[in-house]
Coordinates of C-alpha atoms in Angstrom, one line a residue:
M1 CA 0.0 -16.0 31.0
R2 CA 0.5 -15.3 27.3
L3 CA -2.1 -13.2 25.4
R4 CA -3.8 -15.1 22.6
L5 CA -6.1 -13.6 20.0
V6 CA -7.1 -17.1 18.9
P7 CA -7.0 -20.5 20.6
E8 CA -3.7 -22.4 20.5
T9 CA -5.3 -25.0 18.2
T10 CA -7.9 -24.0 15.6
N11 CA -9.5 -26.0 12.9
I12 CA -11.2 -23.4 10.6
D13 CA -12.1 -24.5 7.1
F14 CA -10.7 -21.6 5.1
F15 CA -11.0 -23.3 1.8
G16 CA -14.4 -24.9 2.1
R17 CA -15.8 -22.2 -0.1
A18 CA -12.7 -21.5 -2.1
R19 CA -14.6 -20.7 -5.4
L20 CA -16.9 -18.3 -3.6
T21 CA -14.1 -16.3 -1.9
F22 CA -11.9 -16.3 -5.0
G23 CA -14.9 -15.3 -7.1
A24 CA -15.7 -12.4 -4.7
S25 CA -12.1 -11.2 -5.1
C26 CA -12.4 -11.3 -8.9
V27 CA -15.6 -9.3 -8.7
A28 CA -13.9 -6.7 -6.4
M29 CA -11.1 -6.4 -9.0
V30 CA -13.5 -6.0 -11.9
L31 CA -15.5 -3.4 -10.0
S32 CA -12.4 -1.5 -9.1
V33 CA -11.3 -1.3 -12.7
V34 CA -14.8 -0.2 -13.8
V35 CA -14.8 2.5 -11.1
W36 CA -11.3 3.6 -12.1
A37 CA -12.4 3.9 -15.7
M38 CA -15.5 5.8 -14.9
F39 CA -14.3 8.3 -12.3
G40 CA -10.5 8.3 -12.7
L41 CA -8.2 9.2 -9.9
N42 CA -8.0 12.5 -8.0
F43 CA -4.4 13.2 -8.8
G44 CA -2.5 15.4 -6.4
I45 CA 0.0 18.1 -7.3
D46 CA 2.7 15.6 -8.0
F47 CA 0.8 14.1 -10.9
Q48 CA -1.4 17.0 -11.9
G49 CA 1.1 19.8 -12.0
G50 CA 1.2 22.9 -9.8
T51 CA 3.4 25.2 -7.8
T52 CA 5.4 24.8 -4.6
I53 CA 6.0 27.9 -2.4
R54 CA 8.6 27.7 0.3
T55 CA 8.0 30.0 3.3
Q56 CA 10.2 31.0 6.2
S57 CA 9.2 32.9 9.3
V58 CA 10.5 33.9 12.7
Q59 CA 7.2 32.8 14.1
S60 CA 6.2 29.1 14.5
V61 CA 4.3 27.6 11.6
D62 CA 0.5 27.3 12.2
I63 CA -0.8 25.1 9.4
G64 CA -4.4 25.8 10.4
D65 CA -4.0 29.6 10.1
Y66 CA -2.2 29.2 6.8
R67 CA -4.9 27.0 5.4
A68 CA -7.6 29.4 6.6
A69 CA -5.9 32.3 5.0
I70 CA -5.6 30.6 1.6
A71 CA -9.1 28.9 1.6
P72 CA -11.0 32.0 0.4
L73 CA -8.9 32.0 -2.8
D74 CA -10.6 28.8 -3.8
L75 CA -7.4 27.2 -5.3
G76 CA -8.5 23.5 -5.1
D77 CA -5.9 21.0 -3.8
V78 CA -3.6 22.9 -1.5
S79 CA -1.1 20.9 0.6
I80 CA 0.7 22.6 3.5
T81 CA 3.5 20.9 5.4
E82 CA 6.0 22.1 8.0
V83 CA 9.6 21.4 7.2
F84 CA 11.7 20.1 10.1
D85 CA 15.5 20.2 10.0
P86 CA 18.0 20.0 12.9
T87 CA 20.2 22.6 11.3
F88 CA 17.4 25.3 11.4
G89 CA 17.7 28.0 14.1
D90 CA 14.9 29.0 16.5
D91 CA 13.9 31.8 14.1
Q92 CA 13.8 29.6 11.0
N93 CA 10.3 28.1 10.7
V94 CA 9.9 26.7 7.3
A95 CA 6.8 25.4 5.5
M96 CA 6.0 24.1 2.0
I97 CA 2.8 25.1 0.3
R98 CA 1.8 23.1 -2.8
I99 CA -1.0 24.5 -5.1
Q100 CA -2.4 22.4 -7.9
A101 CA -2.5 23.8 -11.4
Q102 CA -5.8 25.6 -12.1
D103 CA -8.2 24.7 -14.9
D104 CA -7.0 25.4 -18.5
Q105 CA -3.6 26.6 -17.2
E106 CA -0.3 24.8 -17.4
A107 CA 1.0 26.3 -14.1
V108 CA -0.2 28.6 -11.3
T109 CA -0.1 32.2 -12.5
A110 CA 2.0 34.9 -11.0
E111 CA -1.1 36.7 -9.9
T112 CA -2.3 33.7 -8.0
I113 CA 1.1 33.3 -6.3
A114 CA 1.1 37.0 -5.3
A115 CA -2.4 36.6 -3.9
V116 CA -1.3 33.6 -1.8
E117 CA 1.8 35.5 -0.5
A118 CA -0.4 38.5 0.4
A119 CA -2.9 36.3 2.3
L120 CA -0.1 34.6 4.3
Q121 CA 1.5 38.0 5.1
E122 CA -1.7 39.0 6.7
V123 CA -1.4 36.1 9.1
D124 CA 2.3 36.5 9.7
P125 CA 3.9 39.8 8.6
S126 CA 7.4 38.4 9.2
I127 CA 6.9 35.6 6.6
T128 CA 9.2 35.5 3.5
F129 CA 9.2 33.3 0.4
P130 CA 12.7 32.0 -0.4
S131 CA 11.7 30.0 -3.4
V132 CA 8.8 29.2 -5.8
E133 CA 8.9 26.1 -8.0
S134 CA 6.4 24.9 -10.6
V135 CA 5.8 21.4 -11.9
G136 CA 4.4 21.4 -15.4
P137 CA 2.1 18.8 -17.1
K138 CA 5.1 17.1 -18.9
V139 CA 6.9 16.4 -15.6
S140 CA 3.7 15.3 -14.0
G141 CA 3.0 12.8 -16.8
E142 CA 6.5 11.4 -16.5
L143 CA 6.0 11.0 -12.7
I144 CA 2.8 9.0 -13.3
Q145 CA 4.5 6.8 -15.8
T146 CA 7.5 6.2 -13.5
A147 CA 5.3 5.5 -10.5
F148 CA 3.4 2.7 -12.3
I149 CA 6.6 1.3 -13.7
A150 CA 7.9 1.1 -10.1
V151 CA 4.8 -0.8 -9.0
G152 CA 5.0 -3.2 -12.0
A153 CA 8.7 -3.8 -11.5
S154 CA 8.2 -4.6 -7.9
L155 CA 5.6 -7.2 -8.8
L156 CA 7.9 -8.8 -11.4
A157 CA 10.8 -8.9 -8.9
I158 CA 8.6 -10.6 -6.3
L159 CA 7.3 -13.1 -9.0
F160 CA 11.0 -14.1 -9.7
Y161 CA 11.9 -14.3 -6.0
I162 CA 9.0 -16.5 -5.0
W163 CA 9.7 -18.8 -8.0
L164 CA 13.3 -19.2 -6.8
R165 CA 12.3 -19.7 -3.2
F166 CA 9.3 -22.0 -3.7
E167 CA 7.6 -23.4 -6.8
W168 CA 6.2 -21.5 -9.8
Q169 CA 2.6 -22.1 -8.6
F170 CA 3.5 -20.2 -5.4
S171 CA 4.9 -17.3 -7.4
V172 CA 1.8 -17.0 -9.6
G173 CA -0.4 -17.1 -6.5
A174 CA 1.6 -14.5 -4.7
V175 CA 1.6 -12.1 -7.7
V176 CA -2.1 -12.5 -8.3
A177 CA -2.7 -11.6 -4.7
L178 CA -0.5 -8.5 -4.9
F179 CA -2.1 -7.5 -8.1
H180 CA -5.5 -7.9 -6.4
D181 CA -4.3 -5.6 -3.5
V182 CA -3.0 -2.9 -5.9
I183 CA -6.1 -2.9 -8.1
V184 CA -8.6 -2.9 -5.2
T185 CA -6.7 -0.1 -3.4
I186 CA -6.7 2.0 -6.6
G187 CA -10.4 1.3 -6.9
I188 CA -11.2 2.5 -3.4
F189 CA -9.2 5.7 -4.0
S190 CA -11.1 6.3 -7.2
A191 CA -14.5 5.6 -5.6
L192 CA -13.9 7.9 -2.7
Q193 CA -11.9 10.4 -4.7
I194 CA -9.1 10.5 -2.2
R195 CA -6.0 12.5 -3.3
F196 CA -3.6 10.2 -5.2
D197 CA 0.0 11.4 -5.2
L198 CA 3.5 10.1 -4.8
A199 CA 2.9 9.4 -1.1
T200 CA 0.1 7.0 -2.2
I201 CA 2.5 5.2 -4.5
A202 CA 4.9 4.9 -1.6
A203 CA 1.9 3.4 0.4
I204 CA 1.1 0.9 -2.3
L205 CA 4.7 -0.2 -2.4
T206 CA 4.6 -0.6 1.4
I207 CA 1.4 -2.6 1.0
I208 CA 3.1 -4.9 -1.5
G209 CA 5.9 -5.5 0.9
Y210 CA 3.6 -6.2 3.9
S211 CA 1.3 -8.5 1.9
I212 CA 4.1 -10.6 0.4
N213 CA 5.7 -11.0 3.9
D214 CA 2.4 -12.5 5.2
T215 CA 2.1 -14.7 2.1
V216 CA 5.6 -16.0 2.4
V217 CA 5.1 -17.0 6.1
I218 CA 2.1 -19.1 5.2
F219 CA 3.8 -20.5 2.1
D220 CA 6.8 -21.5 4.2
R221 CA 4.5 -23.4 6.6
L222 CA 2.6 -25.0 3.7
R223 CA 5.9 -26.3 2.2
E224 CA 6.8 -27.8 5.5
N225 CA 3.4 -29.4 5.9
L226 CA 3.4 -30.8 2.4
I227 CA 6.5 -32.8 3.4
K228 CA 4.9 -33.8 6.8
Y229 CA 1.5 -34.8 5.4
R230 CA 2.4 -36.3 2.0
K231 CA -0.8 -38.4 1.9
R232 CA -3.3 -35.7 2.8
D233 CA -5.3 -33.8 0.4
L234 CA -3.8 -30.4 -0.7
R235 CA -6.9 -28.5 0.5
E236 CA -6.6 -30.1 4.0
V237 CA -2.8 -29.3 4.2
M238 CA -3.5 -25.7 3.3
N239 CA -6.1 -25.4 6.0
I240 CA -3.7 -26.8 8.5
S241 CA -1.0 -24.4 7.4
V242 CA -3.3 -21.3 7.7
N243 CA -4.6 -22.4 11.1
E244 CA -1.1 -22.9 12.4
T245 CA -0.1 -19.4 11.4
L246 CA -3.4 -17.7 12.2
S247 CA -2.3 -16.4 15.6
R248 CA 0.8 -14.8 14.1
T249 CA -1.2 -13.3 11.3
L250 CA -3.8 -11.7 13.5
M251 CA -1.3 -10.5 16.0
T252 CA 0.9 -8.8 13.3
S253 CA -2.0 -7.3 11.5
G254 CA -3.8 -6.2 14.7
T255 CA -0.9 -4.4 16.2
T256 CA -0.1 -2.7 12.9
L257 CA -3.7 -1.5 12.6
I258 CA -3.7 -0.1 16.1
A259 CA -0.9 2.3 15.2
L260 CA -2.3 3.1 11.7
I261 CA -5.8 3.9 13.1
A262 CA -4.2 6.2 15.6
L263 CA -2.4 8.0 12.8
L264 CA -5.5 8.0 10.6
I265 CA -7.5 9.8 13.4
L266 CA -4.8 12.0 14.9
G267 CA -2.2 12.4 12.1
G268 CA -3.9 15.3 10.3
D269 CA -4.8 15.9 6.7
V270 CA -1.3 15.9 5.3
I271 CA -0.7 12.2 5.8
R272 CA -4.3 11.0 5.9
G273 CA -4.2 9.6 2.3
F274 CA -1.0 7.8 2.9
V275 CA -2.1 6.3 6.2
F276 CA -5.5 5.3 4.7
A277 CA -3.9 3.5 1.9
I278 CA -1.7 1.5 4.2
T279 CA -4.6 0.8 6.6
W280 CA -6.7 -0.5 3.8
G281 CA -3.8 -2.4 2.4
V282 CA -3.1 -4.2 5.6
V283 CA -6.7 -5.5 5.7
V284 CA -6.9 -6.4 2.0
G285 CA -3.4 -7.9 2.1
T286 CA -4.2 -10.1 5.0
Y287 CA -7.3 -11.3 3.2
S288 CA -5.5 -11.9 -0.1
S289 CA -2.7 -13.9 1.5
V290 CA -5.2 -16.6 2.4
F291 CA -8.1 -16.2 0.0
V292 CA -6.3 -15.2 -3.2
A293 CA -2.7 -16.5 -3.1
K294 CA -3.6 -19.9 -1.6
N295 CA -6.7 -20.3 -3.7
V296 CA -4.6 -19.8 -6.9
V297 CA -2.2 -22.5 -5.8
L298 CA -5.1 -24.8 -4.9
F299 CA -6.7 -24.3 -8.3
I300 CA -3.4 -24.8 -10.2
G301 CA -2.4 -27.8 -8.1
L302 CA 1.0 -29.1 -7.1
N303 CA 3.0 -32.1 -8.3
R304 CA 3.5 -33.9 -5.0
E305 CA 5.3 -37.0 -6.4
D306 CA 8.7 -35.6 -6.0
K307 CA 8.2 -31.9 -4.9
P308 CA 8.7 -30.3 -2.6
T309 CA 11.6 -32.1 -1.1
D310 CA 12.9 -31.4 2.4
K311 CA 14.8 -28.4 0.8
G312 CA 12.1 -27.3 -1.5
N313 CA 13.5 -26.6 -5.0
Q314 CA 17.2 -26.0 -5.8
F315 CA 16.9 -22.3 -4.8
A316 CA 15.0 -22.8 -1.6
G317 CA 18.0 -22.1 0.6
I318 CA 18.2 -18.5 -0.6
D319 CA 17.8 -16.1 2.3
A320 CA 14.9 -13.7 2.3

């Protein structure tokens, strides 16, 4: 027996309230922008500036003990990660400690660094500090700019690819859905003041890739069904296409969420922001693939007199 999350044949009317679902998505985007403008983002060290201290010890790294030793210094955002490398010996236990720039200061002062080192030496007398590196406000500003350029460039590349693979209406729908995913994700990070750093940007780019994959699967089935059901209404063909791919969508999203929720609960503080972003993105991306991307195509409409053909447009044969 095969496991099925949904019946083999479903007939759910996904687009019966297309204006309501699309309107809700637009409201969510507007609210996200408003929250972002009001509260801003809780930038991490990568974007705010700060100092990274590399430690090395013969004893194993205990992140909990390190964090407890530094906590009384009240340094704000402190990130502690253990560094794993197969070339390290048994007596080489390395960690990276990142401390955000303090108020009214461009970098962490030498006194603060000395206080951190003294606190860690109380926990582990054998600890040494091979390197100390600082990230100033100028570099942080450049990282912010580069990160948003990376997200924007990925959206433009996807817009171009979907236009080549399908029709221009499909590419507009796909990019609007991805834009929705990015804005709503940034909005939830702003509302909850979750740390926003380079790992979050990586998560957003992962969300974009995951969401567009789901969108393309449904678009591909829609293109096939537009050929198969030439006389049926576009809304009806869309419903057929989403219902036919529903089992695949739920199975893919469901299994991904199982792994992500486990990481979210058990993965620790270091990766929590990254995992939360992807978890949220899987849910929002699955929703937007149907209720944003397809609604945009539905509202724009398609010329079904001569398109799509059995090969789509002239670029439809391009491999993904």
